[in-house]
Tab-separated table of C-alpha atoms and ligand atoms in Angstrom:
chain	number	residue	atom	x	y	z
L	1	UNK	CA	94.854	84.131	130.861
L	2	UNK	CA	95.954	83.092	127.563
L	3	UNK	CA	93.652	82.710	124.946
L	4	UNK	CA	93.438	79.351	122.985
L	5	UNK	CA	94.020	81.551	119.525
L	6	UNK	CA	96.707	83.811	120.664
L	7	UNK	CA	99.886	80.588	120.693
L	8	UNK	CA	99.903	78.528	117.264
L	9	UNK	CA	102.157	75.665	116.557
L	10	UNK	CA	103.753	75.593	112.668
L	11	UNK	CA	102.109	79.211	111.779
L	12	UNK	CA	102.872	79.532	107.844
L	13	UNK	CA	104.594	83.222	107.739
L	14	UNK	CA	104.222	84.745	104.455
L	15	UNK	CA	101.126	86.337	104.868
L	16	UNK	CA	102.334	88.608	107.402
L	17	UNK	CA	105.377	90.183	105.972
L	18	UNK	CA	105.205	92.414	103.026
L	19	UNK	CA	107.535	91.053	100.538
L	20	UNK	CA	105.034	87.707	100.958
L	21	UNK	CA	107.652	84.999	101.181
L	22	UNK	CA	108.939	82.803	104.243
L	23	UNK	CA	108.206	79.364	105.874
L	24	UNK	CA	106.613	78.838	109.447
L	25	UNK	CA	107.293	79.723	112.326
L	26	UNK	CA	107.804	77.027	115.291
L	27	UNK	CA	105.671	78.785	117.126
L	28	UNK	CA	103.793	82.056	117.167
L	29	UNK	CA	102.115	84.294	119.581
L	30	UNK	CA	99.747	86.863	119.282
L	31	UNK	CA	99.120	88.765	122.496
L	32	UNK	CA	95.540	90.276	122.729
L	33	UNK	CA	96.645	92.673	125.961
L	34	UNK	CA	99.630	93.711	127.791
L	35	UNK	CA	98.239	91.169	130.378
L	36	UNK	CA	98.390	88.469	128.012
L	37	UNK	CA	101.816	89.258	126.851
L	38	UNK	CA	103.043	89.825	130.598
L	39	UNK	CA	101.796	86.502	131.898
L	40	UNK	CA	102.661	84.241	128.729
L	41	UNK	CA	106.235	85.200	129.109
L	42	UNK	CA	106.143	84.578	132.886
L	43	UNK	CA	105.224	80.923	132.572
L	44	UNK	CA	106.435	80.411	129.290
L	45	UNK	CA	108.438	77.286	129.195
L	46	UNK	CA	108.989	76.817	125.350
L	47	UNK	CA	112.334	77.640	125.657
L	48	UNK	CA	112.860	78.618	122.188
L	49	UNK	CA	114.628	81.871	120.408
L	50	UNK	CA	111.661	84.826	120.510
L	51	UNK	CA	111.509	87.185	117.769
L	52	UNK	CA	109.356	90.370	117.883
L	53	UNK	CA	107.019	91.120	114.930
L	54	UNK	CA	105.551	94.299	114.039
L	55	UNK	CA	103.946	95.058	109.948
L	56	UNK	CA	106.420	93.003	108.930
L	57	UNK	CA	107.623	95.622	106.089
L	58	UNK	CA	111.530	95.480	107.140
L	59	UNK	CA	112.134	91.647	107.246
L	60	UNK	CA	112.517	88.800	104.961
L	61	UNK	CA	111.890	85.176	106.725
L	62	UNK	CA	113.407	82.228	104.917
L	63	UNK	CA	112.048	79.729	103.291
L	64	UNK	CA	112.779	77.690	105.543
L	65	UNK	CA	111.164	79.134	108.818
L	66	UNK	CA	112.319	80.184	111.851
L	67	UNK	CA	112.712	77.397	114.314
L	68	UNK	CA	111.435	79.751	117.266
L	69	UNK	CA	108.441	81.393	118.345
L	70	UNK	CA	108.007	84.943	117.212
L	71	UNK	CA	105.587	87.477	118.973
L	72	UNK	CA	102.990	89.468	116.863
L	73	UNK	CA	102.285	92.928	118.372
L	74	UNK	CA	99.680	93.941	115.759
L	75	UNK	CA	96.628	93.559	118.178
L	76	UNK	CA	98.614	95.784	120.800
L	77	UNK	CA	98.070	99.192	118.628
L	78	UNK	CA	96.068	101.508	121.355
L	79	UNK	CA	96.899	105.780	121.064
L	80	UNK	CA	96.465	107.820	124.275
L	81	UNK	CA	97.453	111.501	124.710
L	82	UNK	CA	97.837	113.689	127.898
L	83	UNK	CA	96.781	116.845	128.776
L	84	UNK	CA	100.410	117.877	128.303
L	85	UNK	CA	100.204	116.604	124.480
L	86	UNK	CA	102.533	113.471	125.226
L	87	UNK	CA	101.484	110.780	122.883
L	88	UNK	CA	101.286	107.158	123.670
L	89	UNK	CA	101.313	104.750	121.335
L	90	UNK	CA	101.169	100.873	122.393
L	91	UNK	CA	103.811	99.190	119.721
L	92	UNK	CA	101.598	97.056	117.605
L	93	UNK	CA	99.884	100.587	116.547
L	94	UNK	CA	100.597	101.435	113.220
L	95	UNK	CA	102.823	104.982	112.438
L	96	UNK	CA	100.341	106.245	110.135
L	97	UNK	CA	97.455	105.911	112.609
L	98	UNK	CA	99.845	107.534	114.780
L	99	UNK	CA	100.494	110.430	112.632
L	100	UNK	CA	96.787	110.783	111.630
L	101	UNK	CA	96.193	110.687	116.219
L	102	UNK	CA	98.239	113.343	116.381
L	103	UNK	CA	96.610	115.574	113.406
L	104	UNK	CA	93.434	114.904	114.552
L	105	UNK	CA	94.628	116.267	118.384
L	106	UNK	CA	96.337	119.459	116.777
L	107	UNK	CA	99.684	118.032	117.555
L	108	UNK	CA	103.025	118.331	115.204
L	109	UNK	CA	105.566	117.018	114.651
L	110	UNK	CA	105.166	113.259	114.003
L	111	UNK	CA	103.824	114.306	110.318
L	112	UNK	CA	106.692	111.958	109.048
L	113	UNK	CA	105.168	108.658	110.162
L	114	UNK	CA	102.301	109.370	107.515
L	115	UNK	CA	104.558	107.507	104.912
L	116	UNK	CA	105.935	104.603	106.745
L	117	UNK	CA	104.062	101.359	106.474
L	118	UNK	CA	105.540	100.028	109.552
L	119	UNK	CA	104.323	99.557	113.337
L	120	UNK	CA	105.640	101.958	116.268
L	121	UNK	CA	107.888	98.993	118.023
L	122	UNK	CA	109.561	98.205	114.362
L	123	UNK	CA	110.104	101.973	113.864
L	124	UNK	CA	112.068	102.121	117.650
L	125	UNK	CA	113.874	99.570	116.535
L	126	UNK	CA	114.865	100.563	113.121
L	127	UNK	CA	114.968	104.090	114.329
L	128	UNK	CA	112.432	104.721	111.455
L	129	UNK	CA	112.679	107.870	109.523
L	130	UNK	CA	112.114	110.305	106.562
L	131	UNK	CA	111.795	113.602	105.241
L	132	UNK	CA	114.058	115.229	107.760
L	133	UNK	CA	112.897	113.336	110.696
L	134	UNK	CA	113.206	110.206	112.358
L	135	UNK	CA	111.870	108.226	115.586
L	136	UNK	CA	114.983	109.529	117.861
L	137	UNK	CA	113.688	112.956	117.593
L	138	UNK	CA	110.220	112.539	118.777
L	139	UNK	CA	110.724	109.688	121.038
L	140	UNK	CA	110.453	110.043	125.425
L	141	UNK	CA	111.089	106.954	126.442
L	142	UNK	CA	110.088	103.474	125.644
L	143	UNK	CA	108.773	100.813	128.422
L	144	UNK	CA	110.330	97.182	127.046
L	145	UNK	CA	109.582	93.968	128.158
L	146	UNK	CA	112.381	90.635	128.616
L	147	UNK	CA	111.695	87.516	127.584
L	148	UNK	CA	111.066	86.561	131.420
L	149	UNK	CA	108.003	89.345	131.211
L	150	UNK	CA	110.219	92.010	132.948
L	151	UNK	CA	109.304	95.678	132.105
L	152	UNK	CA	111.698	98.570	131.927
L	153	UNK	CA	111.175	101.935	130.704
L	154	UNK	CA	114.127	103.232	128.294
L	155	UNK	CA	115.050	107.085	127.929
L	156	UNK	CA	115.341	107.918	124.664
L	157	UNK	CA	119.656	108.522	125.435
L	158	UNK	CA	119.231	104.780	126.771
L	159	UNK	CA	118.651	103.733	123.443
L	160	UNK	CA	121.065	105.022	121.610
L	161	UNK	CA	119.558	105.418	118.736
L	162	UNK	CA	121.183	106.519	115.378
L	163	UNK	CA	120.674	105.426	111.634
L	164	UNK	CA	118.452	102.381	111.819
L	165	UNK	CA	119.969	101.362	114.405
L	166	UNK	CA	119.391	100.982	118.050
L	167	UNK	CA	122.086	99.724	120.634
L	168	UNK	CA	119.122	98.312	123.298
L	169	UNK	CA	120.563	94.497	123.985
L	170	UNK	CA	118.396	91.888	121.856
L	171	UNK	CA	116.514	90.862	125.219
L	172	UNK	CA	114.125	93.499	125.143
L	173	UNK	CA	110.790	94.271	122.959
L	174	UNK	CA	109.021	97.116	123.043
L	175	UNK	CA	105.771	97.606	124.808
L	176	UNK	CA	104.679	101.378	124.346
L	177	UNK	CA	106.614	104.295	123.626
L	178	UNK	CA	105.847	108.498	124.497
L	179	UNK	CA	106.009	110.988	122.192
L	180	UNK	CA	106.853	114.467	122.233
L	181	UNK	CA	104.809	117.005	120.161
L	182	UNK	CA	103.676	120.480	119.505
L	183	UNK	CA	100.386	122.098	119.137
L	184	UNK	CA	99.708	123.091	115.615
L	185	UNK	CA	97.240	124.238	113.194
L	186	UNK	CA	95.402	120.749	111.851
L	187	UNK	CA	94.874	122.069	108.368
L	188	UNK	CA	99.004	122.530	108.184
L	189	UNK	CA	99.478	119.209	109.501
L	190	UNK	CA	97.246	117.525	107.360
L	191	UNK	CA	98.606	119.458	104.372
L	192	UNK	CA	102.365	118.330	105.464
L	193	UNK	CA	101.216	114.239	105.111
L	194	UNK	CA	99.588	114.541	102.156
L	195	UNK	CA	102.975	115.989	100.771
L	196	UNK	CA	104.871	113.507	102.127
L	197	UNK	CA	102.337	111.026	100.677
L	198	UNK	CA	102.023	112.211	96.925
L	199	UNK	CA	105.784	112.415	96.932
L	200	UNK	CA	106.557	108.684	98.276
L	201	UNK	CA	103.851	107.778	95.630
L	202	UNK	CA	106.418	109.465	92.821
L	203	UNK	CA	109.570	107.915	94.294
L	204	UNK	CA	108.890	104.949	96.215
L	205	UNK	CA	107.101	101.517	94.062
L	206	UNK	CA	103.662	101.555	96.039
L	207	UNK	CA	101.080	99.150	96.889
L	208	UNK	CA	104.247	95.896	95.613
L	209	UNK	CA	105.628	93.403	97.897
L	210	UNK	CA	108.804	94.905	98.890
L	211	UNK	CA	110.367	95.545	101.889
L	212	UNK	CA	111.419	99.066	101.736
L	213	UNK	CA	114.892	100.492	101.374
L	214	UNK	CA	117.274	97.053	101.230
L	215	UNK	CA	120.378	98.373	102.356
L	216	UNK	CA	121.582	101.147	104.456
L	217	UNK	CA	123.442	104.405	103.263
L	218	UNK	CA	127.069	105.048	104.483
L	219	UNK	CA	128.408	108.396	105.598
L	220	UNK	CA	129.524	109.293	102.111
L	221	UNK	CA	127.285	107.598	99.806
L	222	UNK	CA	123.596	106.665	98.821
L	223	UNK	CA	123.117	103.391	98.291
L	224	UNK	CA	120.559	103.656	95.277
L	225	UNK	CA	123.527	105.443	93.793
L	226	UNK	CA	125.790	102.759	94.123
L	227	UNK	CA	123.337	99.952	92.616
L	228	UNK	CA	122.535	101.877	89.545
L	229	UNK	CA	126.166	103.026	88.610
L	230	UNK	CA	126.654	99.398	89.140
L	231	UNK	CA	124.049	98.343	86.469
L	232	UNK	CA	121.977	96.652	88.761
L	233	UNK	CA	118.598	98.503	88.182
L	234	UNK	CA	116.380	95.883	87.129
L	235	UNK	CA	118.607	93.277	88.179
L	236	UNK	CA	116.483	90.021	88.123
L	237	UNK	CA	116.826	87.104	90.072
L	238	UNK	CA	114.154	84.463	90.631
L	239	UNK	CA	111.150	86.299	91.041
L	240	UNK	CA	112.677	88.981	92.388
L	241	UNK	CA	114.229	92.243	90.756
L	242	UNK	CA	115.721	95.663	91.533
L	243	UNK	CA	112.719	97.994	91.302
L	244	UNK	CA	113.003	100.070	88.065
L	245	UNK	CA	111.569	103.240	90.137
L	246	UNK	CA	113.954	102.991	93.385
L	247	UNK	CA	116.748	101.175	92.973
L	248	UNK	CA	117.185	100.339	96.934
L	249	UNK	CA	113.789	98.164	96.572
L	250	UNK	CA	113.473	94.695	95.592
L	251	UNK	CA	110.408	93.150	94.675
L	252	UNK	CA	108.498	90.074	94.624
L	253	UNK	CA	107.467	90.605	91.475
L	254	UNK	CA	106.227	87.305	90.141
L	255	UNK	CA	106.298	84.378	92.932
L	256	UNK	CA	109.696	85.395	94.650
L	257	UNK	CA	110.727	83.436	97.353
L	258	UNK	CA	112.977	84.337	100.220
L	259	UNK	CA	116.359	82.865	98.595
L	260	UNK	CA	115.696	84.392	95.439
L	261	UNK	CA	115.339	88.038	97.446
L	262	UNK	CA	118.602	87.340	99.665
L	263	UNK	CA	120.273	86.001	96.887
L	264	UNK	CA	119.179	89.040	94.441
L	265	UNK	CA	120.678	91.421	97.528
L	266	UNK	CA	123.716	89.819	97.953
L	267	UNK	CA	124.612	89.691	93.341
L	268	UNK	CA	124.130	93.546	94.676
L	269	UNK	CA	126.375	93.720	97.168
L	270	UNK	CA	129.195	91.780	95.047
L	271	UNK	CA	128.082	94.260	92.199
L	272	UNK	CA	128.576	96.792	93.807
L	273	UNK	CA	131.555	96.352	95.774
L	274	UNK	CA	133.456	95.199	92.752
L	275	UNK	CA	132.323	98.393	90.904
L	276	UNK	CA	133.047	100.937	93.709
L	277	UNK	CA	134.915	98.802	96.555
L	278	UNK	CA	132.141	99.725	99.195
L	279	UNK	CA	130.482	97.106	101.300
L	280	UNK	CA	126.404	97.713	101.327
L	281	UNK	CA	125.180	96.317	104.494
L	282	UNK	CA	121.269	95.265	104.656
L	283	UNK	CA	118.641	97.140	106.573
L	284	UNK	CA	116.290	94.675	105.734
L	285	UNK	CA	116.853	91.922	108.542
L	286	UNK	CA	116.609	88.374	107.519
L	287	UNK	CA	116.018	85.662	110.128
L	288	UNK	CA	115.380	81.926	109.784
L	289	UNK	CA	117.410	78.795	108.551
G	1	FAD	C1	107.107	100.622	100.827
G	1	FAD	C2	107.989	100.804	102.034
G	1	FAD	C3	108.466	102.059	102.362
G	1	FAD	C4	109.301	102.247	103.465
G	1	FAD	N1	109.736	103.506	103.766
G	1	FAD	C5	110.500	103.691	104.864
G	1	FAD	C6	110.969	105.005	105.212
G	1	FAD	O1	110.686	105.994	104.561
G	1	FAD	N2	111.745	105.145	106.314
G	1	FAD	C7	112.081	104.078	107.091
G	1	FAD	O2	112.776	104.264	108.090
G	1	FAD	N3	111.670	102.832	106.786
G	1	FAD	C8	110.888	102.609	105.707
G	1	FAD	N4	110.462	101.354	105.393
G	1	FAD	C9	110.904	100.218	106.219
G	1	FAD	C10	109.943	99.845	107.360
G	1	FAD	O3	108.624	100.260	107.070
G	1	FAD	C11	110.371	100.455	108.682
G	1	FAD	O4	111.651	99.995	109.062
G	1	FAD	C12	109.381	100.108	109.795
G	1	FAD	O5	109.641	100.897	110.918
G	1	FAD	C13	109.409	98.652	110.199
G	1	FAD	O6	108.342	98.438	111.078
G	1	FAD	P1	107.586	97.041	111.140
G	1	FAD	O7	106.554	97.106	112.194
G	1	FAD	O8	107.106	96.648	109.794
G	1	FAD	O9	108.783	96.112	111.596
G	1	FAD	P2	109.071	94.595	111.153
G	1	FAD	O10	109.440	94.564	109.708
G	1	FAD	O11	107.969	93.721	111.616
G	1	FAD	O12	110.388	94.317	112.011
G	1	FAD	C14	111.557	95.080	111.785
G	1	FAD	C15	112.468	94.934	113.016
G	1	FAD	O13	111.810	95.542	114.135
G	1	FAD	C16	111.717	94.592	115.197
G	1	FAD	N5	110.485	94.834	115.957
G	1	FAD	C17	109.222	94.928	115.493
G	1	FAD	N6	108.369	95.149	116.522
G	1	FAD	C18	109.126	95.157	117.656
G	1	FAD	C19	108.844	95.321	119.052
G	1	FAD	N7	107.599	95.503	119.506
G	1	FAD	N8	109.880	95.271	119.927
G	1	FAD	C20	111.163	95.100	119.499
G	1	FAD	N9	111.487	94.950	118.194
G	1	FAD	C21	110.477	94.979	117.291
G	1	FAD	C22	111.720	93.228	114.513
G	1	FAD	O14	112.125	92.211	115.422
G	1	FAD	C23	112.696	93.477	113.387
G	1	FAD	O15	114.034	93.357	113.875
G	1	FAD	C24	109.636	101.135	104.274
G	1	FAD	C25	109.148	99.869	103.966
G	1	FAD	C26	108.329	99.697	102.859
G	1	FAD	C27	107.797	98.327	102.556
């Protein structure tokens, strides 16, 4: 049964991403239960482009909105573990709740998702990681869902995953995921995250509208190296700018709207390959007309 509330027509976007700019969305869903989800997809005639949502802290929407209906997982966020100490999170759930499930089980290893502001299902997809880990290496499988409500479960090696990147075909969104982890001392786990979280709060802008590191690193380089020895720390463009504290952030910082962000990223990437002949390519994804 699908609740009244759960499909809107013309649902204004910029609230739920976190640089806080785009236009609507055609239409938007926001699944209260697997149920929902399965059986809104199985009769869903719309026939328009779906786009999966999760915290919305990797993605810029344009200004112009996205002439399709995108699906929210936020609501689907439950945490289960196994007697075994296999952790599953549904992927609306958020990877620091995640994290802070596993502490408070004993469980280690998945310390890392402390410090990123993202859901579970964005992190699969992005293959989320820091501080020496990433999804990939904590990651069982993952049970995905079609556009047609089809389910699927994913072995990690299905995936493919490498550096925010994932090589699953576009088709498929993720449902839930299973974890991996070890049984550790709680005090040492909790002691790890708040480490990782007083040093994001020294090297990461916290608590702006960003939307996290803008473009990937190559094999050979950083890219916040590349934008500062190409002058671009700063940078201004609109109401966006290069963040003064990380370099690979941009920031609504007064009023920004999407064009102003993309356009701000792409002065970088001409900067920047006219300076050092490299060719930055965005994490961030960008959808929308
Ligand atoms: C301040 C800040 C710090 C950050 N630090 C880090 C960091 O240290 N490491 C890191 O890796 N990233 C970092 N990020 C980037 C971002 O948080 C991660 O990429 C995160 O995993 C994105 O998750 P999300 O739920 O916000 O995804 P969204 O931004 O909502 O979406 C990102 C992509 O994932 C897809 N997606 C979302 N949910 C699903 C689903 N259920 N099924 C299929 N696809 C889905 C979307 O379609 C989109 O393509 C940071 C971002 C910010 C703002």
């Amino acid at each position: 049964m699908i609740s009244k509330s759960s499909l809107i027509k013309n649902k204004k976007m910029s609230n739920l991403t976190w640089f806080g700019v785009g236009g609507f969305s055609k239409y938007y869903f926001q699944p209260s239960s697997e149920k929902e989800l399965i059986s809104f997809l199985q009769y869903n005639d719309l026939n328009l482009p779906i786009y999966p949502l999760g915290a919305g802290s990797n993605i810029i929407i344009r200004d112009q909105g996205f002439n399709g209906l995108i699906i929210h997982f936020n609501k689907l966020k439950e945490i289960l573990i196994d007697e075994e100490g296999i952790i599953t999170a549904y992927s609306g759930a958020m990877d620091a709740d995640v994290a802070r499930f596993a502490r408070n089980h004993s469980r280690e290893g998945l310390e890392f998702l402390i410090g990123i502001p993202g859901t579970i299902g964005g992190g699969i997809k992005m293959n989320s990681g820091a501080y020496g880990s990433e999804i990939k290496k904590i990651l069982i499988d993952v049970t995905a869902i079609n556009e047609k409500g089809k389910q699927k479960i994913f072995t990690v090696d299905d995936l493919k995953l490498d550096y925010r990147t994932n090589k699953l075909s576009q088709e498929w969104m993720f449902l839930k995921a299973r974890f991996k982890s070890n049984s550790g001392s709680k005090d040492l786990i909790q002691r790890k995250m708040k480490e990782i979280i007083q040093s994001r709060k020294i090297s990461q802008p916290i608590g702006q509208k960003t939307g996290g590191s803008t473009f990937m690193n190559g094999k050979d380089f950083k890219a916040w190296e590349l934008i500062d020895n190409s002058g671009c720390r700063g940078l201004k463009n609109g109401g966006a700018i290069i963040s003064h504290k990380h370099c690979n952030f941009i920031i609504n910082q007064n009023n920004a709207t999407a064009k102003d962000i993309e356009t701000l990223g792409e002065i970088v990437r001409k900067k920047v390959f006219k300076k050092t002949g490299k060719k930055l390519k965005w994490e961030i994804k960008i959808i929308g007309d």
